[in-house]
Coordinates of C-alpha atoms and ligand atoms in Angstrom, one line a residue:
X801 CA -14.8 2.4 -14.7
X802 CA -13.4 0.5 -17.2
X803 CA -13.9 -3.1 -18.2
X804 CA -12.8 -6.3 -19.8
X805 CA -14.0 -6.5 -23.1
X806 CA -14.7 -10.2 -24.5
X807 CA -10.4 -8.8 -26.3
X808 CA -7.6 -10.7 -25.1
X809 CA -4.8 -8.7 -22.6
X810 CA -1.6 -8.2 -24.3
X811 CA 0.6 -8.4 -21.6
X812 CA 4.3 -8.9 -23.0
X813 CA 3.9 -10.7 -25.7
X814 CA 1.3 -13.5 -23.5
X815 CA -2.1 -13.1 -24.8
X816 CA -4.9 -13.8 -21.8
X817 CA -8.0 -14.5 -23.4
X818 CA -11.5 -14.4 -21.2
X819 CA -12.3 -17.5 -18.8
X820 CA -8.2 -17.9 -18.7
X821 CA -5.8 -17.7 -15.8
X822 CA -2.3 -17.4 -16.7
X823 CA 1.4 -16.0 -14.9
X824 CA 3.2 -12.9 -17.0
X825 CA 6.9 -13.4 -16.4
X826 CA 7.9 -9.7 -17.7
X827 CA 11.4 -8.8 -17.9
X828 CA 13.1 -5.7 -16.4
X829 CA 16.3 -6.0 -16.8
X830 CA 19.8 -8.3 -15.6
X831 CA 21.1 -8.2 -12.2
X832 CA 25.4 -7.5 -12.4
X833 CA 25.5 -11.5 -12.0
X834 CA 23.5 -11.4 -15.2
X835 CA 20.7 -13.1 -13.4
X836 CA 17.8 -12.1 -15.2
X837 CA 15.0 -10.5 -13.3
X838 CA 11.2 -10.6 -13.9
X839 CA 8.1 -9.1 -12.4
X840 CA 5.0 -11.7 -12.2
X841 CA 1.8 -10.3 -13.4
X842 CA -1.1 -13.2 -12.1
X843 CA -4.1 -12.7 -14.6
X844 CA -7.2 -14.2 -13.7
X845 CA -10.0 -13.7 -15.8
X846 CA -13.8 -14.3 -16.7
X847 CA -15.6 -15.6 -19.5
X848 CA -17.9 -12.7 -18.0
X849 CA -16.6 -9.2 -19.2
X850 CA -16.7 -6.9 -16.1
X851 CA -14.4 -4.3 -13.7
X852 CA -10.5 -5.2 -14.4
X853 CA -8.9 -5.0 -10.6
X854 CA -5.2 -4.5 -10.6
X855 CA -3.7 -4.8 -6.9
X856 CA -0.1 -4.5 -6.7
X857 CA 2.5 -4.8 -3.7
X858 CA 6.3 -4.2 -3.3
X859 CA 6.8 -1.4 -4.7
X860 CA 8.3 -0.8 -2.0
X861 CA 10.5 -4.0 -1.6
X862 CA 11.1 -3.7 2.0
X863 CA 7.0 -3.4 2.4
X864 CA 6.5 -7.1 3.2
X865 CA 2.9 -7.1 4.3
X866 CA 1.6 -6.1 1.3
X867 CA 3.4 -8.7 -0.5
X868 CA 1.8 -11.5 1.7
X869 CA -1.5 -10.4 1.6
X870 CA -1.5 -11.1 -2.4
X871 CA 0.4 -14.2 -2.3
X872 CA -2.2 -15.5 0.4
X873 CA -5.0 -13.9 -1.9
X874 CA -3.3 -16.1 -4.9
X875 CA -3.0 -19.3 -2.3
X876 CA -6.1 -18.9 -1.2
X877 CA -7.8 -18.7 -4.9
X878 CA -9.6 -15.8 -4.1
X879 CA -9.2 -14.6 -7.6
X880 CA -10.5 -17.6 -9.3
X881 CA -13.8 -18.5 -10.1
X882 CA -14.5 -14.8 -10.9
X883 CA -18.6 -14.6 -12.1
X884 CA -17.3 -11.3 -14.2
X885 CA -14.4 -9.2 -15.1
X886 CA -10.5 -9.7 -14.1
X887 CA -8.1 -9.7 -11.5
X888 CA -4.8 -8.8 -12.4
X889 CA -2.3 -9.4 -9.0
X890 CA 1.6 -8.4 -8.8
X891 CA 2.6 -9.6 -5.4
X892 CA 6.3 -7.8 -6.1
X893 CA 7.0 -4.8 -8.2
X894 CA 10.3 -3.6 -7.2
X895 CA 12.2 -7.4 -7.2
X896 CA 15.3 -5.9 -6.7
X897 CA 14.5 -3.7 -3.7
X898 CA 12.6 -7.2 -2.8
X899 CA 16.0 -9.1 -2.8
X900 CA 17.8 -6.2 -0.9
X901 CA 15.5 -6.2 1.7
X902 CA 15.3 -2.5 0.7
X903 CA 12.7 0.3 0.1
X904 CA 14.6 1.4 -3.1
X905 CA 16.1 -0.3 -6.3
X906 CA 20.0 -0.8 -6.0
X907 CA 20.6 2.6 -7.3
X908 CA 18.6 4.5 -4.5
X909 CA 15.8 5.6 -6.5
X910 CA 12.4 5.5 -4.9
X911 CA 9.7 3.5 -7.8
X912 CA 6.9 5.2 -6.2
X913 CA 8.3 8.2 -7.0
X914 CA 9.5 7.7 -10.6
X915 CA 5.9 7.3 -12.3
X916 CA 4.4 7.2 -15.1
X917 CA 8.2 6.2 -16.1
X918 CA 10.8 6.0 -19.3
X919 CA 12.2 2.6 -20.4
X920 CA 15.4 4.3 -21.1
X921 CA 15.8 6.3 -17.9
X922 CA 17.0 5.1 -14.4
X923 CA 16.0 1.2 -13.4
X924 CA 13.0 2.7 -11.2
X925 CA 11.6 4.5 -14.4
X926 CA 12.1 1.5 -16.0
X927 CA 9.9 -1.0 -13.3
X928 CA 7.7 1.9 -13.3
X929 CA 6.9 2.3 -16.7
X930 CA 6.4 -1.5 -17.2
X931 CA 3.3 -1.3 -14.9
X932 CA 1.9 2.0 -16.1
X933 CA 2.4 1.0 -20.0
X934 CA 1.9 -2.6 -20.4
X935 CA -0.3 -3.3 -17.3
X936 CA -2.4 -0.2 -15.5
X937 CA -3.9 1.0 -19.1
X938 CA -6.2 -2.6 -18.7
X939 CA -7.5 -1.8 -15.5
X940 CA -10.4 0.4 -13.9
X941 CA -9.4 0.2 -9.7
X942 CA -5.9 -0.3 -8.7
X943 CA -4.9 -1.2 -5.0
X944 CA -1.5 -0.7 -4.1
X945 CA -0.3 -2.4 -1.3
X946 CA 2.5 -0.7 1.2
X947 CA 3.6 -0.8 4.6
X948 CA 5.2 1.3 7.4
X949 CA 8.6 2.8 6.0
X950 CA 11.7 2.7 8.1
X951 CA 10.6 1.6 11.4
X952 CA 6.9 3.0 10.8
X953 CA 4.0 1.2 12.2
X954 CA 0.8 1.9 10.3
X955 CA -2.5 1.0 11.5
X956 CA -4.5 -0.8 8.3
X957 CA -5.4 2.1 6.3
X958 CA -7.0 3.1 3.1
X959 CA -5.3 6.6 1.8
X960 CA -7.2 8.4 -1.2
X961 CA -7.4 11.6 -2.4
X962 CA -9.6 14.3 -0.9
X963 CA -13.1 14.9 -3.4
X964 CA -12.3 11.9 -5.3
X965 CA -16.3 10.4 -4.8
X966 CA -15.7 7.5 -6.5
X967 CA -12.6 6.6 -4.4
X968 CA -14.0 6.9 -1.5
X969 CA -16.9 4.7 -2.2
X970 CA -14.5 2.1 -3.0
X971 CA -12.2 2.9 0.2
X972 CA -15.5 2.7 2.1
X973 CA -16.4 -0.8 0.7
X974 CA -12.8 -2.0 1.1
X975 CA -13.7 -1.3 4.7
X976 CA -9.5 -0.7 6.0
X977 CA -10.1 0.2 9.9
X978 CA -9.1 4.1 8.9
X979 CA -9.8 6.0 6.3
X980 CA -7.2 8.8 5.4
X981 CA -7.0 11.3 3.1
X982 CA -4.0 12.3 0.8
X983 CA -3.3 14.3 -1.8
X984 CA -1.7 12.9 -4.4
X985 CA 2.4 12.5 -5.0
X986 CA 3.6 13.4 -7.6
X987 CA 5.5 11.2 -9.7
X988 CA 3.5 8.4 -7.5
X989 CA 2.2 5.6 -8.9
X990 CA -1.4 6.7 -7.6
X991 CA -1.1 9.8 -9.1
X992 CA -0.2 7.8 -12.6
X993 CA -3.0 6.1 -12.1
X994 CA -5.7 9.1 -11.8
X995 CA -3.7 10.5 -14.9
X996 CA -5.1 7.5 -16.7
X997 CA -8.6 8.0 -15.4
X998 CA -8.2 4.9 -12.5
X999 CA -9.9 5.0 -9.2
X1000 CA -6.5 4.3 -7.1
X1001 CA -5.8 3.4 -3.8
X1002 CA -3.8 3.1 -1.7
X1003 CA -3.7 0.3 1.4
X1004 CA -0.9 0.8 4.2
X1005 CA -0.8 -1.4 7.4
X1006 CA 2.5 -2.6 10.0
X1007 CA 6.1 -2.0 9.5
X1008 CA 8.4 -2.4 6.8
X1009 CA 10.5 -6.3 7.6
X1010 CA 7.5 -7.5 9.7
X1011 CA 4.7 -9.7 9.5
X1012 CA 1.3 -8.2 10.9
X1013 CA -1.3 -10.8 10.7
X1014 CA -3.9 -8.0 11.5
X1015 CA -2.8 -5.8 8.7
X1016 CA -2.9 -9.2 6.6
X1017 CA -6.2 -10.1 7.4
X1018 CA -7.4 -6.4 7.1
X1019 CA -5.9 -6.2 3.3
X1020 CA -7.6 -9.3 2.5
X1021 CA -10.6 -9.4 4.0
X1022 CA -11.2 -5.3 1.9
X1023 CA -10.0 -7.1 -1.3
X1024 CA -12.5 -9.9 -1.2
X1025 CA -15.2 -7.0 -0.2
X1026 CA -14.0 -4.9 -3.1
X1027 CA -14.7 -8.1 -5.7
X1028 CA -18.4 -8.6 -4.4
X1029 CA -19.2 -5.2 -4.4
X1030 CA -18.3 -5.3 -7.9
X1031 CA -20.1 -8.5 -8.7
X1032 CA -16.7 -10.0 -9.5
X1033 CA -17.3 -13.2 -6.4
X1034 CA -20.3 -14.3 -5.6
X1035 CA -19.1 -15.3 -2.1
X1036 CA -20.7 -12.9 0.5
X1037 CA -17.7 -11.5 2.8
X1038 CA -17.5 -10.3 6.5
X1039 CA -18.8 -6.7 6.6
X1040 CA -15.9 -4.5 7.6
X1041 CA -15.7 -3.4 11.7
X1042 CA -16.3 0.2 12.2
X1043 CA -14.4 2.5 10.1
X1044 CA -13.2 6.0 10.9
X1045 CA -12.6 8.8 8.0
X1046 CA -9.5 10.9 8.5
X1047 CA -9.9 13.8 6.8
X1048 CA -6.8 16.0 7.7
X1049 CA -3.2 14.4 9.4
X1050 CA -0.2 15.8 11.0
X1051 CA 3.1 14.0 12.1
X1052 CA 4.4 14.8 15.5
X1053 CA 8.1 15.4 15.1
X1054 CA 11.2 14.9 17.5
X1055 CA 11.6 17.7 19.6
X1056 CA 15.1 16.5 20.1
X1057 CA 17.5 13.3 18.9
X1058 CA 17.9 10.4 21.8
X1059 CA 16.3 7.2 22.6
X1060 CA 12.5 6.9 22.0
X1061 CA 10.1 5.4 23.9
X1062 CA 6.7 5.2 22.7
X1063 CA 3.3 5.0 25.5
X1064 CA 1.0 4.9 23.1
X1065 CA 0.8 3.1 19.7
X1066 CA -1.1 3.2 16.7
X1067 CA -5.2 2.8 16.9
X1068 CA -5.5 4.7 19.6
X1069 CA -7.3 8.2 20.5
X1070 CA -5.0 10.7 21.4
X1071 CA -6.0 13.6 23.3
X1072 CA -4.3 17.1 22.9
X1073 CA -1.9 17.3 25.9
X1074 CA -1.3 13.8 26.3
X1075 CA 1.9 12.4 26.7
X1076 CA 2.4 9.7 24.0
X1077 CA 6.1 8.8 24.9
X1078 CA 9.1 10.0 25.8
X1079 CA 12.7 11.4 24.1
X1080 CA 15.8 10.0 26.9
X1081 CA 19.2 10.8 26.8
X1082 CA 21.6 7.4 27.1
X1083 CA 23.4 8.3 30.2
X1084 CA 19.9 8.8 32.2
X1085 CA 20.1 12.8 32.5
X1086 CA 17.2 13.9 31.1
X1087 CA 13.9 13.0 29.8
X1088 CA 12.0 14.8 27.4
X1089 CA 8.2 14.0 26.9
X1090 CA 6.2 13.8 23.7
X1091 CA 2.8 15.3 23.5
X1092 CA -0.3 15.2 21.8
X1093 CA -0.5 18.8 19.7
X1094 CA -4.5 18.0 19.2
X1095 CA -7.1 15.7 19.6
X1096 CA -6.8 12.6 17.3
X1097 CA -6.0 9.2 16.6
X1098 CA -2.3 7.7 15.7
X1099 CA -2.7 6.2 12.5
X1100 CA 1.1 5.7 12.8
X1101 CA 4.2 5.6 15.2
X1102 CA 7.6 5.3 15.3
X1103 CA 8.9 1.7 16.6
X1104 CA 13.1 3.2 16.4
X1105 CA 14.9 2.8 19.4
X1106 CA 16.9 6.0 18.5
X1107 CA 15.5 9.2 16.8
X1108 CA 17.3 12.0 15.5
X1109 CA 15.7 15.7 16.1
X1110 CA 13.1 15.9 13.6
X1111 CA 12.2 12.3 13.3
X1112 CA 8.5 11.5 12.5
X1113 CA 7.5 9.9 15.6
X1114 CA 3.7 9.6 15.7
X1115 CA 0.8 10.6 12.8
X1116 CA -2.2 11.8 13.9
X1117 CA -5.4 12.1 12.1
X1118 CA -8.0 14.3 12.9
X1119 CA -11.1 16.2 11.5
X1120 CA -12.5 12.4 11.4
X1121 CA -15.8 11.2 11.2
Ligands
ZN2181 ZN1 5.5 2.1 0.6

């Protein structure tokens, strides 16, 4: 892993020496009103060198939880007073998707899938590049915060990639109730990140435009475990509750479109055969169940009221440990 070096950051022009604390305002472009719009970078660092942490949320800008567990982490001070190393912390990547209330930037492309990036290409190459160029190069770990998508409820989860030893040891310490593996996206700012030689992860817990205080306290509770193990606080945390590994997941689909009613939600076993909710037609005709195709747990569901045929209505991990 890499660390901080007794070198300043360069971080747009603001130079962050060791044993300071300062807020990056970096620019990324004007909205139509000419506003201009800036991502926040908050850089705390030791007089100790040691790991760099970079945790980012809202890339996603709809993906709220995320976004609150790093302002509370900032509120809190949990990043100051490291004994070694540096946190860097941006609370909201995509501002304009932020402002929207909107997964995407204005133009309806997807940052998480326009990594590494190109400052002259679309505006989510452009928010992307700034944190793979200017920002991720400094870092060893990065933790990138998300949420549910659309209606998706996620139980607290840590995803990382399958074989990756040294992520897993860090997902394991972050202690996230599940533990899921994924192979990387391309063009994903995870996958940028192992391209620069980063152990990346990624955390996921609720639904996108909702407060969950236990996905909240689940994202903060695995960052402050990630700085001790690291010898970056000195403060001994709560060890994690059990956690289960996930090795393989599958999304049960919707065998047809009508109102859904879910019976069982995320956290949950699921055993194959079981009904986990129900597919009805408005006018009360007919009812089409929704069952278990194996043995599992949900790690997500489906909170939409109406579901077209196809929908992802509940993902269940299995091979788990
Ligand atoms: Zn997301």
């Amino acid at each position: 892993m890499s660390s901080s070096s007794e070198k300043p950051f360069l971080i747009h022009n603001t130079e962050i020496a060791p044993g300071q604390h300062d807020v990056v305002r970096i620019p990324v472009g004007r909205l139509p009103s000419g506003n201009l719009m800036t991502i926040r970078a908050h850089v705390f660092r030791s007089t100790q060198p040691g790991p760099v942490l970079l945790a980012v949320a809202g890339i996603h800008g709809d993906e709220v939880n995320g976004v609150e567990i790093l302002r509370r982490a900032i509120t809190q001070g949990l990043f100051e007073n490291l004994a070694c190393g540096s946190v860097i912390a941006i609370p909201i990547l995509n501002v304009y998707g932020f402002i929207n209330f909107s997964r995407e930037v204005p133009d309806g492309k997807d940052v998480n899938r326009s990594f590494p990036g190109n400052m002259n290409g679309s505006l989510a190459s452009r928010v992307a590049r700034i944190l793979s160029k200017k920002i991720l190069p400094y870092a060893g770990l990065a933790v990138d915060f998300h949420t549910g998508g659309n209606g998706t409820f996620n139980y607290p989860q840590i995803r990382f990639s399958q074989g990756d030893e040294a992520a897993e040891k860090m997902a394991r310490i972050f202690g996230a109730p599940f533990l899921v593996t994924k192979p990387l996206i391309p063009k994903s700012f995870r996958k940028a990140a192992a391209d620069q030689g980063k152990i990346a992860l990624v955390f996921e817990g609720g639904e996108n435009l909702r407060y969950d205080a236990f996905t909240i306290e689940k994202g903060l509770a695995g960052l402050h475990r990630l700085l001790f193990a690291q010898g970056m606080l000195t403060k001994e945390p709560a060890p994690p509750d059990k956690c289960m590994l996930f090795r393989k997941s599958t999304w049960v689909r919707a065998p047809r479109a009508g109102m859904f009613l879910w019976r069982k939600c995320s956290g949950n076993k699921a055993n194959k055969g079981e009904v986990l909710g129900v597919i009805n037609d408005p006018y009360g005709e007919w009812e089409v169940p929704v069952a278990a195709p194996r043995d599992g747990y949900l790690i997500g569901h489906n909170n939409a009221p109406v579901v077209s045929q196809g929908d992802a209505l509940f993902h269940i991990g299995w091979e788990w440990e």
